[in-house]
PDB file of C-alpha atoms and ligand atoms in Angstrom:
ATOM      1  CA  MET T   1     -35.486  25.449   3.039  1.00 61.00           C
ATOM      2  CA  LYS T   2     -36.977  22.177   3.348  1.00 68.00           C
ATOM      3  CA  PHE T   3     -35.533  20.873  -0.014  1.00 64.00           C
ATOM      4  CA  THR T   4     -32.047  22.227   1.001  1.00 65.00           C
ATOM      5  CA  THR T   5     -32.397  20.268   4.609  1.00 61.00           C
ATOM      6  CA  ILE T   6     -33.309  17.102   2.736  1.00 55.00           C
ATOM      7  CA  SER T   7     -30.572  17.638   0.102  1.00 63.00           C
ATOM      8  CA  ILE T   8     -27.894  18.025   2.836  1.00 50.00           C
ATOM      9  CA  ILE T   9     -28.975  14.856   4.757  1.00 51.00           C
ATOM     10  CA  ILE T  10     -28.969  12.771   1.395  1.00 52.00           C
ATOM     11  CA  ALA T  11     -25.318  14.066   0.858  1.00 61.00           C
ATOM     12  CA  VAL T  12     -24.073  13.306   4.364  1.00 56.00           C
ATOM     13  CA  VAL T  13     -25.757   9.794   3.970  1.00 58.00           C
ATOM     14  CA  LEU T  14     -24.086   9.203   0.647  1.00 58.00           C
ATOM     15  CA  ILE T  15     -20.541  10.692   1.591  1.00 50.00           C
ATOM     16  CA  GLY T  16     -20.565   8.617   4.960  1.00 56.00           C
ATOM     17  CA  GLY T  17     -21.773   5.544   3.121  1.00 54.00           C
ATOM     18  CA  ALA T  18     -18.797   5.971   0.690  1.00 56.00           C
ATOM     19  CA  LEU T  19     -16.493   6.419   3.442  1.00 51.00           C
ATOM     20  CA  LEU T  20     -17.753   3.476   5.319  1.00 52.00           C
ATOM     21  CA  LEU T  21     -17.451   1.430   2.237  1.00 49.00           C
ATOM     22  CA  THR T  22     -13.833   2.276   1.544  1.00 49.00           C
ATOM     23  CA  ARG T  23     -12.849   1.435   5.041  1.00 49.00           C
ATOM     24  CA  SER T  24     -14.490  -1.686   5.223  1.00 45.00           C
ATOM     25  CA  ASN T  25     -13.178  -3.424   2.376  1.00 47.00           C
ATOM     26  CA  GLY T  26      -9.629  -2.563   3.504  1.00 50.00           C
ATOM     27  CA  ALA T  27      -8.387  -2.008  -0.035  1.00 56.00           C
ATOM     28  CA  ALA T  28      -6.316   1.071  -0.614  1.00 71.00           C
ATOM     29  CA  ASN T  29      -6.031   2.438  -4.133  1.00 91.00           C
ATOM     30  CA  ASN T  30      -2.273   1.894  -4.378  1.00 97.00           C
ATOM     31  CA  VAL T  31      -1.792  -0.303  -7.055  1.00 98.00           C
ATOM     32  CA  THR T  32      -1.697   0.797 -10.743  1.00 97.00           C
ATOM     33  CA  ILE T  33      -0.988  -1.084 -13.865  1.00 94.00           C
ATOM     34  CA  ILE T  34       0.824   1.072 -16.528  1.00 92.00           C
ATOM     35  CA  ASP T  35       1.937  -0.882 -19.746  1.00 91.00           C
ATOM     36  CA  GLY T  36       1.439  -4.074 -18.595  1.00 89.00           C
ATOM     37  CA  LYS T  37       3.667  -3.366 -15.413  1.00 93.00           C
ATOM     38  CA  GLN T  38       2.121  -3.344 -12.025  1.00 98.00           C
ATOM     39  CA  ILE T  39       3.224  -0.755  -9.701  1.00 98.00           C
ATOM     40  CA  VAL T  40       2.582  -0.889  -5.655  1.00 98.00           C
ATOM     41  CA  ASP T  41       3.005   2.105  -3.759  1.00 98.00           C
ATOM     42  CA  ILE T  42       4.027   1.915  -0.197  1.00 98.00           C
ATOM     43  CA  THR T  43       4.977   4.802   2.343  1.00 98.00           C
ATOM     44  CA  ALA T  44       7.424   4.166   5.070  1.00 98.00           C
ATOM     45  CA  LYS T  45       7.402   6.391   8.068  1.00 98.00           C
ATOM     46  CA  GLY T  46       6.777   5.163  11.562  1.00 97.00           C
ATOM     47  CA  ARG T  47       4.689   2.286   9.916  1.00 97.00           C
ATOM     48  CA  TYR T  48       4.130   0.949   6.410  1.00 98.00           C
ATOM     49  CA  SER T  49       0.984   1.852   4.693  1.00 98.00           C
ATOM     50  CA  PRO T  50      -1.199   0.632   3.487  1.00 97.00           C
ATOM     51  CA  ARG T  51      -0.666  -2.523   5.720  1.00 97.00           C
ATOM     52  CA  VAL T  52      -2.400  -4.496   2.920  1.00 97.00           C
ATOM     53  CA  SER T  53      -2.200  -4.232  -0.673  1.00 98.00           C
ATOM     54  CA  LEU T  54      -4.043  -6.344  -3.161  1.00 97.00           C
ATOM     55  CA  ALA T  55      -2.178  -6.885  -6.469  1.00 97.00           C
ATOM     56  CA  LYS T  56      -2.618  -8.935  -9.740  1.00 97.00           C
ATOM     57  CA  ALA T  57      -0.735 -12.292  -9.971  1.00 97.00           C
ATOM     58  CA  ASP T  58       1.435 -13.161 -13.101  1.00 96.00           C
ATOM     59  CA  VAL T  59       2.303  -9.560 -13.679  1.00 95.00           C
ATOM     60  CA  PRO T  60       5.910  -8.194 -13.290  1.00 96.00           C
ATOM     61  CA  THR T  61       5.715  -5.672 -10.305  1.00 97.00           C
ATOM     62  CA  THR T  62       7.585  -2.855  -9.093  1.00 98.00           C
ATOM     63  CA  LEU T  63       7.097  -1.959  -5.529  1.00 98.00           C
ATOM     64  CA  ARG T  64       7.832   1.823  -4.794  1.00 98.00           C
ATOM     65  CA  VAL T  65       8.563   2.633  -1.135  1.00 98.00           C
ATOM     66  CA  GLU T  66       8.504   6.120  -0.349  1.00 98.00           C
ATOM     67  CA  THR T  67      10.196   7.731   2.485  1.00 98.00           C
ATOM     68  CA  ASN T  68       9.755  11.098   3.492  1.00 98.00           C
ATOM     69  CA  GLY T  69      11.528  12.448   6.657  1.00 98.00           C
ATOM     70  CA  THR T  70      11.813   8.781   7.804  1.00 98.00           C
ATOM     71  CA  PHE T  71      14.492   8.153  10.355  1.00 97.00           C
ATOM     72  CA  ASP T  72      12.699   5.297  12.128  1.00 97.00           C
ATOM     73  CA  CYS T  73      13.311   1.699  11.546  1.00 97.00           C
ATOM     74  CA  THR T  74      10.899   1.211   8.877  1.00 98.00           C
ATOM     75  CA  ALA T  75      13.652   2.526   6.684  1.00 98.00           C
ATOM     76  CA  GLY T  76      15.460  -0.683   7.248  1.00 98.00           C
ATOM     77  CA  LEU T  77      13.369  -2.756   4.908  1.00 98.00           C
ATOM     78  CA  THR T  78      13.482  -6.596   4.341  1.00 98.00           C
ATOM     79  CA  ILE T  79      11.391  -8.712   2.026  1.00 98.00           C
ATOM     80  CA  PRO T  80      12.458 -12.290   2.872  1.00 96.00           C
ATOM     81  CA  ALA T  81      10.579 -14.094   0.275  1.00 96.00           C
ATOM     82  CA  ILE T  82      12.921 -12.155  -2.491  1.00 96.00           C
ATOM     83  CA  ASN T  83      16.015 -11.656  -0.230  1.00 96.00           C
ATOM     84  CA  TYR T  84      15.714  -8.063  -0.331  1.00 97.00           C
ATOM     85  CA  ARG T  85      17.231  -6.045   2.340  1.00 97.00           C
ATOM     86  CA  ALA T  86      18.193  -2.310   2.215  1.00 97.00           C
ATOM     87  CA  ASN T  87      18.276   0.909   4.155  1.00 98.00           C
ATOM     88  CA  LEU T  88      16.113   3.276   2.448  1.00 98.00           C
ATOM     89  CA  PRO T  89      17.106   6.928   2.219  1.00 98.00           C
ATOM     90  CA  PRO T  90      15.376   9.304   4.501  1.00 98.00           C
ATOM     91  CA  SER T  91      13.488  10.888   1.766  1.00 98.00           C
ATOM     92  CA  GLY T  92      12.927   9.568  -1.689  1.00 98.00           C
ATOM     93  CA  VAL T  93      11.344   6.767  -3.601  1.00 98.00           C
ATOM     94  CA  THR T  94      12.935   3.373  -3.710  1.00 98.00           C
ATOM     95  CA  GLU T  95      11.839   0.956  -6.623  1.00 98.00           C
ATOM     96  CA  ILE T  96      11.887  -2.838  -5.943  1.00 98.00           C
ATOM     97  CA  GLU T  97      11.533  -5.331  -8.729  1.00 97.00           C
ATOM     98  CA  ILE T  98       9.409  -8.109  -7.923  1.00 97.00           C
ATOM     99  CA  PRO T  99       9.110 -11.014 -10.466  1.00 95.00           C
ATOM    100  CA  SER T 100       5.614 -11.850 -11.218  1.00 95.00           C
ATOM    101  CA  GLN T 101       3.910 -14.046  -8.324  1.00 97.00           C
ATOM    102  CA  LYS T 102       1.503 -16.889  -8.513  1.00 97.00           C
ATOM    103  CA  PRO T 103      -2.083 -16.315  -7.568  1.00 98.00           C
ATOM    104  CA  GLY T 104      -2.583 -16.769  -3.773  1.00 98.00           C
ATOM    105  CA  THR T 105       1.030 -15.466  -2.931  1.00 97.00           C
ATOM    106  CA  THR T 106       1.478 -12.997  -0.100  1.00 98.00           C
ATOM    107  CA  LEU T 107       4.650 -11.050   0.152  1.00 97.00           C
ATOM    108  CA  GLN T 108       5.547  -9.629   3.360  1.00 98.00           C
ATOM    109  CA  GLY T 109       7.718  -6.484   3.873  1.00 98.00           C
ATOM    110  CA  LEU T 110       9.298  -6.092   7.328  1.00 98.00           C
ATOM    111  CA  CYS T 111      11.316  -3.497   9.223  1.00 98.00           C
ATOM    112  CA  VAL T 112      14.692  -4.846  10.423  1.00 93.00           C
ATOM    113  CA  MET T 113      13.499  -5.771  13.719  1.00 93.00           C
ATOM    114  CA  GLY T 114      10.276  -7.264  12.554  1.00 95.00           C
ATOM    115  CA  MET T 115       8.044  -4.658  14.382  1.00 96.00           C
ATOM    116  CA  TYR T 116       6.300  -3.339  11.293  1.00 98.00           C
ATOM    117  CA  ASN T 117       5.117  -5.125   8.338  1.00 98.00           C
ATOM    118  CA  PHE T 118       3.174  -4.982   5.292  1.00 98.00           C
ATOM    119  CA  LYS T 119       1.605  -7.398   3.032  1.00 98.00           C
ATOM    120  CA  VAL T 120       1.160  -7.534  -0.757  1.00 98.00           C
ATOM    121  CA  LYS T 121      -1.280 -10.190  -1.687  1.00 98.00           C
ATOM    122  CA  PHE T 122      -1.345 -11.496  -5.435  1.00 98.00           C
ATOM    123  CA  ASN T 123      -4.558 -12.718  -6.898  1.00 97.00           C
TER     124      ASN T 123
HETATM  125 CU1   CU Z 201      11.344  -1.972  13.478  1.00 90.35          CU
END
């Protein structure tokens, strides 16, 4: 009985700590590299998520923007630095090719009105 209680307490502390850590460093697990190509996944619905993505510099990158019943203005996406502007479909995945970026570059994506945004930081 005592051992069970202690085990539960330890489990709660570990899980809580892990959750706090993932929250505090702010880095979402949405960047993958497959065959030397980097993929950054963003969802657009009511807002862009995650707000900040940490990506590798000097790697050709595909931004995959997923919409799922998105009828708000986040579907009107612009990425000024690469002259990108498009109306995303209400549901689907839109792939946007981004040339490799220099370390320290931050790309910003915005809704057409500039209310919502996301950033991809390259390092
Ligand atoms: Cu907007």
